[in-house]
mmCIF file of C-alpha atoms in Angstrom:
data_model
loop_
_atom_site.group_PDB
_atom_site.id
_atom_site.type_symbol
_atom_site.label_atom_id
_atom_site.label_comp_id
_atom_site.label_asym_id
_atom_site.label_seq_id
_atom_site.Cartn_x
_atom_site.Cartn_y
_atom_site.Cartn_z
ATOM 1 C CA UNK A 133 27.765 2.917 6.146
ATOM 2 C CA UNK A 134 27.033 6.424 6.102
ATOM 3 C CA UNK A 135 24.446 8.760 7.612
ATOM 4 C CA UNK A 136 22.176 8.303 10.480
ATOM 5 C CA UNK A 137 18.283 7.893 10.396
ATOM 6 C CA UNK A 138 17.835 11.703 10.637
ATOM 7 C CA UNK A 139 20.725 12.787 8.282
ATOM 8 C CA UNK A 140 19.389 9.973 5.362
ATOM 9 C CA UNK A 141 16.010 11.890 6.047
ATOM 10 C CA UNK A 142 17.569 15.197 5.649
ATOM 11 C CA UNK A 143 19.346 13.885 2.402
ATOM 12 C CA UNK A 144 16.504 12.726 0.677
ATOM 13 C CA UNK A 145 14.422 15.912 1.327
ATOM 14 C CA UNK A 146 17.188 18.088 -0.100
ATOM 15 C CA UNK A 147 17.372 15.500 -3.001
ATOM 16 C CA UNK A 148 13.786 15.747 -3.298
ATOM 17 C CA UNK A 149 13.874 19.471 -3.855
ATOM 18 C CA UNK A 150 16.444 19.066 -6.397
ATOM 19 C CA UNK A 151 15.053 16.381 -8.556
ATOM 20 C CA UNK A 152 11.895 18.602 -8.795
ATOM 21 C CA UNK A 153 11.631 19.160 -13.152
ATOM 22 C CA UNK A 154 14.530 16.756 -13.905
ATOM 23 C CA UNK A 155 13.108 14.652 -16.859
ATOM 24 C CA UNK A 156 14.933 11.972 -18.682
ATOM 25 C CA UNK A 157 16.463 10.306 -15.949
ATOM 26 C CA UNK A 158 15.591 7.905 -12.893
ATOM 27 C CA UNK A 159 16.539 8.898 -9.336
ATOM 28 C CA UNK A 160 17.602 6.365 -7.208
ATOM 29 C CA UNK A 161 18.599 6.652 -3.257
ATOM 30 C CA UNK A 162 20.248 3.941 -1.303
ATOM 31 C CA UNK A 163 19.760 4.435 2.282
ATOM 32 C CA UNK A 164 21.902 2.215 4.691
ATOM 33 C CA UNK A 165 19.349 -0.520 6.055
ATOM 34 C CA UNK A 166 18.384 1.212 9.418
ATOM 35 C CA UNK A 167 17.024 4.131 7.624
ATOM 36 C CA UNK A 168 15.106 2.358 4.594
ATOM 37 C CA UNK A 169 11.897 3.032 6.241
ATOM 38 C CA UNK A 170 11.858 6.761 7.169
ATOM 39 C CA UNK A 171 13.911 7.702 3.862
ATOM 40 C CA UNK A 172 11.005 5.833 1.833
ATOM 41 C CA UNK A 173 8.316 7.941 3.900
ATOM 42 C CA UNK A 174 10.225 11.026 2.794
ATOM 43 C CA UNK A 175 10.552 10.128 -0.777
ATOM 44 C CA UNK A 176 6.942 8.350 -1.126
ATOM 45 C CA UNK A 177 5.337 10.941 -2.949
ATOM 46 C CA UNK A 178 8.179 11.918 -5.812
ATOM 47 C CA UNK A 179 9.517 9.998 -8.279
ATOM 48 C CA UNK A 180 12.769 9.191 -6.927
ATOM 49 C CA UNK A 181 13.446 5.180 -6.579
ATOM 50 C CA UNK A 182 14.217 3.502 -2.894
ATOM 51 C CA UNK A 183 17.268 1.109 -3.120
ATOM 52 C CA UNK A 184 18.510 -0.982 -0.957
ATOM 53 C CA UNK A 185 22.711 -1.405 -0.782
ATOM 54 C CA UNK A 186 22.520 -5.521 -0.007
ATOM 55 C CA UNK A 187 20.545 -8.209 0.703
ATOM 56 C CA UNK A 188 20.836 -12.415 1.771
ATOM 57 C CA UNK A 189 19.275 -14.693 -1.113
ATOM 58 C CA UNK A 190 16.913 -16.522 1.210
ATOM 59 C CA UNK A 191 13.199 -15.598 2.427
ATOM 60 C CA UNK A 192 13.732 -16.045 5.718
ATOM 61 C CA UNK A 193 15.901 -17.700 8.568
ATOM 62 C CA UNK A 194 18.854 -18.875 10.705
ATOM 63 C CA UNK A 195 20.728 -16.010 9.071
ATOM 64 C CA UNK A 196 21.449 -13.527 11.661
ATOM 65 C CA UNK A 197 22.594 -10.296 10.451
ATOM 66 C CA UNK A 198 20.748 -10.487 6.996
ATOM 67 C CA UNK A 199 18.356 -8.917 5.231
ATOM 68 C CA UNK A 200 15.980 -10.560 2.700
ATOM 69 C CA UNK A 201 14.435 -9.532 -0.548
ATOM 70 C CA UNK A 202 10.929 -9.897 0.671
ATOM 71 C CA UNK A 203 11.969 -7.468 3.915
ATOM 72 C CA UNK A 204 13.133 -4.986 1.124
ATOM 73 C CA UNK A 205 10.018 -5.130 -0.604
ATOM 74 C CA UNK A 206 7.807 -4.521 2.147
ATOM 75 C CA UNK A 207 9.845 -1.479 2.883
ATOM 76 C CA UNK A 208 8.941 -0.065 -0.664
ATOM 77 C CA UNK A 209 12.345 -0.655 -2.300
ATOM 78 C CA UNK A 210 12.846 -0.608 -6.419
ATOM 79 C CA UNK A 211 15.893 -1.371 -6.319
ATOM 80 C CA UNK A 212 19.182 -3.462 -4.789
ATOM 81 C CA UNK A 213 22.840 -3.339 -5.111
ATOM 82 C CA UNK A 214 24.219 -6.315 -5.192
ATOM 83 C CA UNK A 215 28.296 -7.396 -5.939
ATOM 84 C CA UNK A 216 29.359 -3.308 -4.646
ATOM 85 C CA UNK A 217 33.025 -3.590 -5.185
ATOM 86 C CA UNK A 218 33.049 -2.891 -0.866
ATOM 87 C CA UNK A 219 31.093 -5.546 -0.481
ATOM 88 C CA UNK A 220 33.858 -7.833 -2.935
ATOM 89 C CA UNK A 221 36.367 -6.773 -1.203
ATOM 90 C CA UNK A 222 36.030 -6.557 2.146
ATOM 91 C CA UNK A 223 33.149 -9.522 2.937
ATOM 92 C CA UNK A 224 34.015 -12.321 0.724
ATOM 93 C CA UNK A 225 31.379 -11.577 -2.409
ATOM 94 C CA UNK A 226 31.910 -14.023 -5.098
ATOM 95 C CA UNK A 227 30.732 -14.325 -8.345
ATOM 96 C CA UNK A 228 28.488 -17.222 -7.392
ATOM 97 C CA UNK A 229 26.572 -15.266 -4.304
ATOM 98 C CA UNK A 230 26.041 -12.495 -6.385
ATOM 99 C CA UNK A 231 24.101 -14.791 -9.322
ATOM 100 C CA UNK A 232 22.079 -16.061 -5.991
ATOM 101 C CA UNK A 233 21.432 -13.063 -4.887
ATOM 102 C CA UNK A 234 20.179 -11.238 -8.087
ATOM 103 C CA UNK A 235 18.481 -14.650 -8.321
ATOM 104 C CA UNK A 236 16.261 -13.661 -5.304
ATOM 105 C CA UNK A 237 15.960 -10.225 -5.406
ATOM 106 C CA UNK A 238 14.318 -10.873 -9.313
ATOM 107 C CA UNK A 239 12.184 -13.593 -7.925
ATOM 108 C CA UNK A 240 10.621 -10.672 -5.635
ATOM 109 C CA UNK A 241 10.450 -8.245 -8.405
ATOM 110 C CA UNK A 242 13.240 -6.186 -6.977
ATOM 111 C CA UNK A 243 15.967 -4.626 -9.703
ATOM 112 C CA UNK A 244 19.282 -5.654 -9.026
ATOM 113 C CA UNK A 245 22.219 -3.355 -9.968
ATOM 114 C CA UNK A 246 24.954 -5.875 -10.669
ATOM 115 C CA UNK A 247 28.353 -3.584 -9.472
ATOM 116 C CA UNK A 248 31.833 -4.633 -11.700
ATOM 117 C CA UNK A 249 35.097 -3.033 -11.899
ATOM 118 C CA UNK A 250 38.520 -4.065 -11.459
ATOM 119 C CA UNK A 251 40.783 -3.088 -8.671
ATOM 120 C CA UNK A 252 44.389 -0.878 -9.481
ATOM 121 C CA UNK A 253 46.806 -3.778 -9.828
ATOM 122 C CA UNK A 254 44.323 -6.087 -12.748
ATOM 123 C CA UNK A 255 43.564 -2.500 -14.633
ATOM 124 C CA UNK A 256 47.782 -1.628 -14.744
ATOM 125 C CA UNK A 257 48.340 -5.729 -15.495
ATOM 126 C CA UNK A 258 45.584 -5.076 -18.747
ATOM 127 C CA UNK A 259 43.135 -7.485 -16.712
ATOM 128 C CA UNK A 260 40.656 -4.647 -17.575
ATOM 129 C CA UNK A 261 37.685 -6.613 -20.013
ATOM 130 C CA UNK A 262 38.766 -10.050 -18.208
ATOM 131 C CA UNK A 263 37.542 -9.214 -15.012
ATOM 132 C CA UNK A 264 34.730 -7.785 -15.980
ATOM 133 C CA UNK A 265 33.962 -10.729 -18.277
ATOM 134 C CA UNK A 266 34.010 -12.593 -15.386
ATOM 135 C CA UNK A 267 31.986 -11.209 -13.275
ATOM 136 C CA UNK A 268 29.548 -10.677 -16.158
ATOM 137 C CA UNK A 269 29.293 -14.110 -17.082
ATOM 138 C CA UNK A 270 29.445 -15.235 -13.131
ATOM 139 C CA UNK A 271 26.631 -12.837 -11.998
ATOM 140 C CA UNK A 272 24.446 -13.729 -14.453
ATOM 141 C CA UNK A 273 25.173 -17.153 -14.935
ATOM 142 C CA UNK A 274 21.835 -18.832 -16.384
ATOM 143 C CA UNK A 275 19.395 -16.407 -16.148
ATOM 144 C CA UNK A 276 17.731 -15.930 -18.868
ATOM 145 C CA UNK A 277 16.910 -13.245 -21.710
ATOM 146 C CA UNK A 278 14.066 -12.097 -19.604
ATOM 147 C CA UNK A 279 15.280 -11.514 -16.322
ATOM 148 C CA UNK A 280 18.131 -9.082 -17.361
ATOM 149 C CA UNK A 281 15.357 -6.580 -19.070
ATOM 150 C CA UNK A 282 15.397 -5.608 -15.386
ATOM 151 C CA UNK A 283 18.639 -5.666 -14.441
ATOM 152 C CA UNK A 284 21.114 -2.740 -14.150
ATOM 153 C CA UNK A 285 25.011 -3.113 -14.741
ATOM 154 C CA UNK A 286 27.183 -0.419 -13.062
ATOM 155 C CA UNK A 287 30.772 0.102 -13.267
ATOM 156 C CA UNK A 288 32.885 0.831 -10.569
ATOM 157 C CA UNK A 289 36.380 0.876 -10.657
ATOM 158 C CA UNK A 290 37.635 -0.409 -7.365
ATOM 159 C CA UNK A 291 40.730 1.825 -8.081
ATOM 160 C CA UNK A 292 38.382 4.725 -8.224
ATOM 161 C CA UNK A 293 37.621 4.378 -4.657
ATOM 162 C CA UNK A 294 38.997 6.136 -1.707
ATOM 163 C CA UNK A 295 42.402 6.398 -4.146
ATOM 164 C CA UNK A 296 41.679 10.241 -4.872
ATOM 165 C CA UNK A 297 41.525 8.909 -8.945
ATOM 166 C CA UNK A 298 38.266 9.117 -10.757
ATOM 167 C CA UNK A 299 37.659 6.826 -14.088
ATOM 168 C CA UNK A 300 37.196 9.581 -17.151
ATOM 169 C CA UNK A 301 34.241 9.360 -19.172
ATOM 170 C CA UNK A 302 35.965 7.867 -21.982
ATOM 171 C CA UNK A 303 37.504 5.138 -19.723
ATOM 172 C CA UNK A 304 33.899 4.277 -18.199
ATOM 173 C CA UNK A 305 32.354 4.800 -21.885
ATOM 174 C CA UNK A 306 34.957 2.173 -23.031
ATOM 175 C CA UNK A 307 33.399 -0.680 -20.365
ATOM 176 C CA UNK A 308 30.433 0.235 -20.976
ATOM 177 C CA UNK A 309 30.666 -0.467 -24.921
ATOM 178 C CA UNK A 310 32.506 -4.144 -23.111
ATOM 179 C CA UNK A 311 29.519 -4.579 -21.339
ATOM 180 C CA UNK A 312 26.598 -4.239 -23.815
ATOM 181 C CA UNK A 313 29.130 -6.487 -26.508
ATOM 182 C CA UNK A 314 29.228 -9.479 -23.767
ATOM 183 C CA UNK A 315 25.463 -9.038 -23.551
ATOM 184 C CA UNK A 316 25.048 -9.313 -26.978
ATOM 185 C CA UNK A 317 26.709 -12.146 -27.204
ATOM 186 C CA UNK A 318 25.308 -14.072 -24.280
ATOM 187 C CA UNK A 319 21.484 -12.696 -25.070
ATOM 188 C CA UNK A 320 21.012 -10.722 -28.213
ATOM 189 C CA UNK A 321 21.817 -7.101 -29.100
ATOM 190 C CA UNK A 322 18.043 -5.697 -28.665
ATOM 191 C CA UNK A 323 18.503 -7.098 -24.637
ATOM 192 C CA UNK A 324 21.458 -5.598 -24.179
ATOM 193 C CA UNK A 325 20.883 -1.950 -25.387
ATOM 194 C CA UNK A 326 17.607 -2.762 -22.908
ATOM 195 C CA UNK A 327 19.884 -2.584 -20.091
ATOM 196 C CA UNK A 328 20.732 0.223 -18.232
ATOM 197 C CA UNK A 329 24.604 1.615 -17.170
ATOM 198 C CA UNK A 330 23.923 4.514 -14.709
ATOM 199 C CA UNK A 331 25.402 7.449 -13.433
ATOM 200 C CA UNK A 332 26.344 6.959 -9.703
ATOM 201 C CA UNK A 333 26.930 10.061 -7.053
ATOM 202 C CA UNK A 334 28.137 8.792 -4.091
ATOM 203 C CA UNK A 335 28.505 10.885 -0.981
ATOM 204 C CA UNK A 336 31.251 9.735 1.535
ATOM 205 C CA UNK A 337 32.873 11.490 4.665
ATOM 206 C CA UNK A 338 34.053 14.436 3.437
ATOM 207 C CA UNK A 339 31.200 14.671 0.652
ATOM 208 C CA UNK A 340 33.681 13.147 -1.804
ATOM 209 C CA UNK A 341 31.577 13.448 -4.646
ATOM 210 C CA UNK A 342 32.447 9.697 -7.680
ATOM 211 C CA UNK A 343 30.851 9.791 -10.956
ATOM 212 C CA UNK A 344 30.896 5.826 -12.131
ATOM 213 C CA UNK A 345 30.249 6.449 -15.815
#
């Protein structure tokens, strides 16, 4: 919940300028809701992604206050978070609503990055590879081989946020290898090494700067 309509604008035009020549990686920006239409207006003509950072799991309506996937498609958007660790912890997100809500957002041929981590108190109790077994297995709970060749998995450490601590690339490299062995498992090892784990920058007040892994 950052950035107004004209400050997202601002953002993406300086992002713009300094994705120019970057090869061999995808660019992704994820606008707060009010500001999904002038930040894709900004963006339309390079090759950075729109993503949205929610959305509801129906089409449409009595669900006021949400967003659906076929509103975030019209708007031009690639891409949805869904499961943010934020979104876990301080709205209720369960394991269940976020295998509806990837649900929808693939039926609309939106991406969904799945978010994972543990929080402090489950990483120092060794709940590490449980948890995110669990929300693995929960977010993508039958879906099938095909629909997670579109899928993203990010991990982010809820302990890594707003603490001051950062996960090291050895700690986010050691999920990661977690991840792609539990989609082996449930899928096959060609599907998982199909799926993506990204690098996240995340700007907060103050311009804290995150690196997810």
């Amino acid at each position: 919940m950052n950035k107004t309509v004209g400050e997202g604008v601002d953002f993406a035009r300086q992002l713009k300028a300094s994705a120019q020549g970057v090869d061999g990686v995808e660019v992704a920006i994820a606008p707060p809701y009010t500001a999904l239409y002038a930040v894709q207006k900004e963006i339309k003509d390079s090759s950075i992604r729109l993503a949205a950072q929610n959305l509801f799991w129906e089409e449409k309506g009595a669900f006021t206050g949400e967003v659906s996937p076929l509103m975030l498609k019209e708007l031009g958007c690639h891409y949805v978070i869904i499961g943010h660790s934020e979104r876990r912890q301080f709205f209720g997100e369960t394991d269940d609503s976020v295998n509806r809500k990837i649900r929808a957002a693939l039926a609309q041929g939106l991406k969904p990055i799945l978010c994972v981590g543990e929080t402090l108190k489950e990483r120092e109790e060794g709940k590490t590879f449980s948890v995110i077994e669990r929300q693995v297995q929960g977010g993508l709970k039958e879906l099938g081989a095909e629909a997670i060749q579109n899928l993203v998995v990010a991990y982010e450490p809820v302990w890594a946020i707003g603490t001051g601590k950062t996960a090291t690339p050895e700690q986010a490299e050691e999920v990661h290898r977690f991840i792609r062995e539990k989609l082996s498992h449930l899928y096959s090892k060609g599907m998982a090494e199909r799926v993506r784990n990204p690098v996240r920058r995340e700007r907060h007040p103050g311009e804290r700067q995150q690196a997810d892994g």
